[in-house]
Amino acid sequence: MKKSRKIITFMSRKSSSLSARSLQGFNITLIRNGYSRAPPRMYHFTTLKKLINESHELLSLPTFAKKVYTLEGKLIKEDSEVQPKMTLVVSCGEPFNSGKKNSTDNKYGRDVLIRVDGSKSSINHKEEEEEEEAKEEGANGRRLPSRTRSIYDSVSFLFKKDEPKEEEEDKPDTSNNNKLPKVKLPRSTKTVEDQFRDENYARFCQLDRKDMMKVPNSLSIRAMIRNTQREMFIQSYVDQSIKSDITIEKKVADLLYDRKPLEIRYAIVGPGKSGRSSVLYELAKSLFVKLQTSKILVFMANFDICDPSDLYGFIINTTIYSLKYCAYQINPLADILAKWLLTIPKVESLSQLPSPFFAVGNVNGEEIRNLGRDLHKAYHKTDQSSTEFYKVLATVPIRLAKACGLEHVYYVIDHLDTCPDQLKKHLAFNMLKDPFVVSARDNNKLVQLLPNIELIETEKLIRPADKRVLTVPQLKLRLDALDCLGCPTYIKAFTDLCNAVGAMKNKATVKNKYSPIKSSIDESRRLVAVEKLKALCESLLNAGSKVVSPSIVNSIDKNAKLDFVINGQPDEEEKLDQFAEADEYEAIEGSL
């Protein structure tokens, strides 16, 4: 009996100790929220508040923990919801996206990657088998085969659309969190989104034509690349200070109709400030769309903003910028190439071309290296003649285009006559082999430089549709749209002047009991109209118009009291412009 009592006493003590241990807490598993590579950690749970305070050091969180979820995404709010041997996800306040493990992959020590939206990554079954075989070979002491990521996976994100999922009440909206931030990278002019886009376009363009056709939605990728190229082409206009304030789509369509794009060689001539740069802008933009199907490199330059002392850097930077969007395969290496080329005049011995240029698809590294050698040799010649150097410099666009798999150079040059004389002749010689659209201030120099080309004169280029007549009695001046010589910019200036005068006339002065009251807005309207009139008259006088004389231009002064009289009615489009300007005046007057 005594022996049995001892056994009962021992068993009762053991059961009491187990119950006391269970009251003190139990073990659970904690993992970090999101895409985490850290292994799960065991934790002895007592209270939810204590778990949140201690998980910061246990899981090496960047900030203090704020929320705890189950693997299904349910938010834990009370201690009773936590059960023994449970796996919980600790969050620092970000939405729930757990990085959990698959039991079948744990035996190999590898996690299944979980995307931000909760779906598995695009690692297929074949790739998993290759990884397992590579690990077995590595365990046997054999060399592991190198395997790069497929191009199909790198561009597949462009067309992958995730299906929307139902969100819980306690789950915030995370639709904007998955987008790439529109911030600029350090020491770069690109945003994160632009960098991500350019790298994937480069991978696609580095493929052979047969491999490109194997990529899913390859035609859609090509369309996206062409749209980006058009955006970069317009950005080149901004960088080169080439702008347009006219609209001549019908005339541009007539000039390009039934013409082979690769055989177009236009030179735009005309009086000063008649719209040569504007016509070049509109014409070159439409021609670029037609040339996109061909393998071309755009060389856009405005020599009016070029510093003659840095002519070499101007040519190199302009060509490299065009390579970034015309030959996307070299886009990731474009800055390295620019730095290598710009150092050629500064060093006595030419440095080696970086090795990545010899491993990129659709890029001929040997041709680029030969170009660098020719530039270095011509620049560091012992004789004083620099003709050979500028002759090689003029071939930089076409040689870089050939090295990147392109066949032609599309020249868009404004103010070609201001190009330094030592480069002008050699550049013109290379231009005659490819399509181009150029303009110049001196028409005679342009014709001598590029003989046997088709000239487009801004004078009598378009037929005016404005029927209004502007009269200034004090100056004995009468102007209509036919007096603008058919130049686009002169007609645009006349239309703007008539719209400004019309807006001024529509706003009559306020009548007081004893004298009329004039506000400051009326005076500003008058000054704007006088300035527009003087600018138009000066342009017409320089263009050789017989309607305007020097005495009329000298009589136009800001302090002169001029009366403007308009006869006739504008067309519908000009009426809309006039109403828009009137609304702007009302807004300004209301703010005053």
PDB file of N, CA and C in Angstrom, residues 82-115:
ATOM      1  N   VAL A  82      -4.389  32.699 -30.776  1.00  0.00           N
ATOM      2  CA  VAL A  82      -3.115  32.025 -31.000  1.00  0.00           C
ATOM      3  C   VAL A  82      -3.172  30.631 -30.390  1.00  0.00           C
ATOM      4  N   GLN A  83      -2.839  29.585 -31.189  1.00  0.00           N
ATOM      5  CA  GLN A  83      -2.875  28.204 -30.762  1.00  0.00           C
ATOM      6  C   GLN A  83      -1.465  27.619 -30.769  1.00  0.00           C
ATOM      7  N   PRO A  84      -1.211  26.562 -29.975  1.00  0.00           N
ATOM      8  CA  PRO A  84       0.117  25.944 -29.955  1.00  0.00           C
ATOM      9  C   PRO A  84       0.532  25.431 -31.338  1.00  0.00           C
ATOM     10  N   LYS A  85       1.840  25.465 -31.592  1.00  0.00           N
ATOM     11  CA  LYS A  85       2.458  25.023 -32.845  1.00  0.00           C
ATOM     12  C   LYS A  85       1.929  25.773 -34.063  1.00  0.00           C
ATOM     13  N   MET A  86       1.474  26.977 -33.852  1.00  0.00           N
ATOM     14  CA  MET A  86       0.915  27.805 -34.924  1.00  0.00           C
ATOM     15  C   MET A  86       2.034  28.641 -35.565  1.00  0.00           C
ATOM     16  N   THR A  87       1.934  28.908 -36.869  1.00  0.00           N
ATOM     17  CA  THR A  87       2.894  29.754 -37.572  1.00  0.00           C
ATOM     18  C   THR A  87       2.267  31.118 -37.818  1.00  0.00           C
ATOM     19  N   LEU A  88       2.913  32.162 -37.317  1.00  0.00           N
ATOM     20  CA  LEU A  88       2.405  33.521 -37.429  1.00  0.00           C
ATOM     21  C   LEU A  88       3.368  34.376 -38.252  1.00  0.00           C
ATOM     22  N   VAL A  89       2.802  35.367 -38.898  1.00  0.00           N
ATOM     23  CA  VAL A  89       3.559  36.294 -39.745  1.00  0.00           C
ATOM     24  C   VAL A  89       3.575  37.653 -39.057  1.00  0.00           C
ATOM     25  N   VAL A  90       4.767  38.176 -38.809  1.00  0.00           N
ATOM     26  CA  VAL A  90       4.928  39.442 -38.098  1.00  0.00           C
ATOM     27  C   VAL A  90       5.174  40.552 -39.120  1.00  0.00           C
ATOM     28  N   SER A  91       4.412  41.649 -38.993  1.00  0.00           N
ATOM     29  CA  SER A  91       4.482  42.762 -39.930  1.00  0.00           C
ATOM     30  C   SER A  91       4.867  44.037 -39.194  1.00  0.00           C
ATOM     31  N   CYS A  92       5.607  44.909 -39.894  1.00  0.00           N
ATOM     32  CA  CYS A  92       5.980  46.217 -39.344  1.00  0.00           C
ATOM     33  C   CYS A  92       4.982  47.294 -39.714  1.00  0.00           C
ATOM     34  N   GLY A  93       3.799  46.907 -40.173  1.00  0.00           N
ATOM     35  CA  GLY A  93       2.769  47.843 -40.576  1.00  0.00           C
ATOM     36  C   GLY A  93       2.418  47.745 -42.040  1.00  0.00           C
ATOM     37  N   GLU A  94       3.268  47.055 -42.849  1.00  0.00           N
ATOM     38  CA  GLU A  94       2.990  46.907 -44.273  1.00  0.00           C
ATOM     39  C   GLU A  94       1.895  45.867 -44.490  1.00  0.00           C
ATOM     40  N   PRO A  95       1.229  45.856 -45.633  1.00  0.00           N
ATOM     41  CA  PRO A  95       0.159  44.890 -45.884  1.00  0.00           C
ATOM     42  C   PRO A  95       0.685  43.462 -45.841  1.00  0.00           C
ATOM     43  N   PHE A  96      -0.233  42.525 -45.627  1.00  0.00           N
ATOM     44  CA  PHE A  96       0.131  41.127 -45.505  1.00  0.00           C
ATOM     45  C   PHE A  96       0.529  40.546 -46.847  1.00  0.00           C
ATOM     46  N   ASN A  97       1.757  40.036 -46.915  1.00  0.00           N
ATOM     47  CA  ASN A  97       2.250  39.256 -48.055  1.00  0.00           C
ATOM     48  C   ASN A  97       3.291  38.305 -47.496  1.00  0.00           C
ATOM     49  N   SER A  98       2.896  37.118 -47.141  1.00  0.00           N
ATOM     50  CA  SER A  98       3.792  36.245 -46.381  1.00  0.00           C
ATOM     51  C   SER A  98       4.752  35.522 -47.301  1.00  0.00           C
ATOM     52  N   GLY A  99       5.949  35.233 -46.784  1.00  0.00           N
ATOM     53  CA  GLY A  99       6.924  34.424 -47.490  1.00  0.00           C
ATOM     54  C   GLY A  99       7.041  33.085 -46.813  1.00  0.00           C
ATOM     55  N   LYS A 100       6.158  32.151 -47.131  1.00  0.00           N
ATOM     56  CA  LYS A 100       6.109  30.866 -46.442  1.00  0.00           C
ATOM     57  C   LYS A 100       6.836  29.797 -47.235  1.00  0.00           C
ATOM     58  N   LYS A 101       7.128  28.713 -46.613  1.00  0.00           N
ATOM     59  CA  LYS A 101       7.893  27.633 -47.233  1.00  0.00           C
ATOM     60  C   LYS A 101       6.994  26.473 -47.631  1.00  0.00           C
ATOM     61  N   ASN A 102       7.441  25.759 -48.638  1.00  0.00           N
ATOM     62  CA  ASN A 102       6.751  24.558 -49.066  1.00  0.00           C
ATOM     63  C   ASN A 102       7.465  23.344 -48.467  1.00  0.00           C
ATOM     64  N   SER A 103       6.698  22.414 -47.950  1.00  0.00           N
ATOM     65  CA  SER A 103       7.292  21.275 -47.263  1.00  0.00           C
ATOM     66  C   SER A 103       8.111  20.410 -48.205  1.00  0.00           C
ATOM     67  N   THR A 104       7.737  20.358 -49.478  1.00  0.00           N
ATOM     68  CA  THR A 104       8.475  19.526 -50.429  1.00  0.00           C
ATOM     69  C   THR A 104       9.819  20.125 -50.776  1.00  0.00           C
ATOM     70  N   ASP A 105       9.980  21.441 -50.604  1.00  0.00           N
ATOM     71  CA  ASP A 105      11.234  22.087 -50.943  1.00  0.00           C
ATOM     72  C   ASP A 105      12.178  22.209 -49.763  1.00  0.00           C
ATOM     73  N   ASN A 106      11.664  21.951 -48.541  1.00  0.00           N
ATOM     74  CA  ASN A 106      12.522  22.106 -47.375  1.00  0.00           C
ATOM     75  C   ASN A 106      13.629  21.063 -47.340  1.00  0.00           C
ATOM     76  N   LYS A 107      13.373  19.883 -47.911  1.00  0.00           N
ATOM     77  CA  LYS A 107      14.392  18.835 -47.887  1.00  0.00           C
ATOM     78  C   LYS A 107      15.604  19.216 -48.731  1.00  0.00           C
ATOM     79  N   TYR A 108      15.387  20.158 -49.685  1.00  0.00           N
ATOM     80  CA  TYR A 108      16.519  20.639 -50.465  1.00  0.00           C
ATOM     81  C   TYR A 108      17.050  21.973 -49.938  1.00  0.00           C
ATOM     82  N   GLY A 109      16.429  22.476 -48.887  1.00  0.00           N
ATOM     83  CA  GLY A 109      16.891  23.730 -48.307  1.00  0.00           C
ATOM     84  C   GLY A 109      16.595  24.927 -49.176  1.00  0.00           C
ATOM     85  N   ARG A 110      15.513  24.915 -49.960  1.00  0.00           N
ATOM     86  CA  ARG A 110      15.213  26.020 -50.863  1.00  0.00           C
ATOM     87  C   ARG A 110      13.772  26.458 -50.661  1.00  0.00           C
ATOM     88  N   ASP A 111      13.583  27.776 -50.634  1.00  0.00           N
ATOM     89  CA  ASP A 111      12.253  28.333 -50.456  1.00  0.00           C
ATOM     90  C   ASP A 111      11.575  28.522 -51.799  1.00  0.00           C
ATOM     91  N   VAL A 112      10.252  28.447 -51.795  1.00  0.00           N
ATOM     92  CA  VAL A 112       9.458  28.796 -52.957  1.00  0.00           C
ATOM     93  C   VAL A 112       9.208  30.293 -52.891  1.00  0.00           C
ATOM     94  N   LEU A 113       9.640  31.031 -53.907  1.00  0.00           N
ATOM     95  CA  LEU A 113       9.521  32.473 -53.878  1.00  0.00           C
ATOM     96  C   LEU A 113       8.072  32.876 -54.039  1.00  0.00           C
ATOM     97  N   ILE A 114       7.653  33.842 -53.250  1.00  0.00           N
ATOM     98  CA  ILE A 114       6.286  34.340 -53.293  1.00  0.00           C
ATOM     99  C   ILE A 114       6.321  35.776 -53.784  1.00  0.00           C
ATOM    100  N   ARG A 115       5.551  36.078 -54.821  1.00  0.00           N
ATOM    101  CA  ARG A 115       5.494  37.421 -55.373  1.00  0.00           C
ATOM    102  C   ARG A 115       4.756  38.352 -54.427  1.00  0.00           C
TER     103      ARG A 115
END
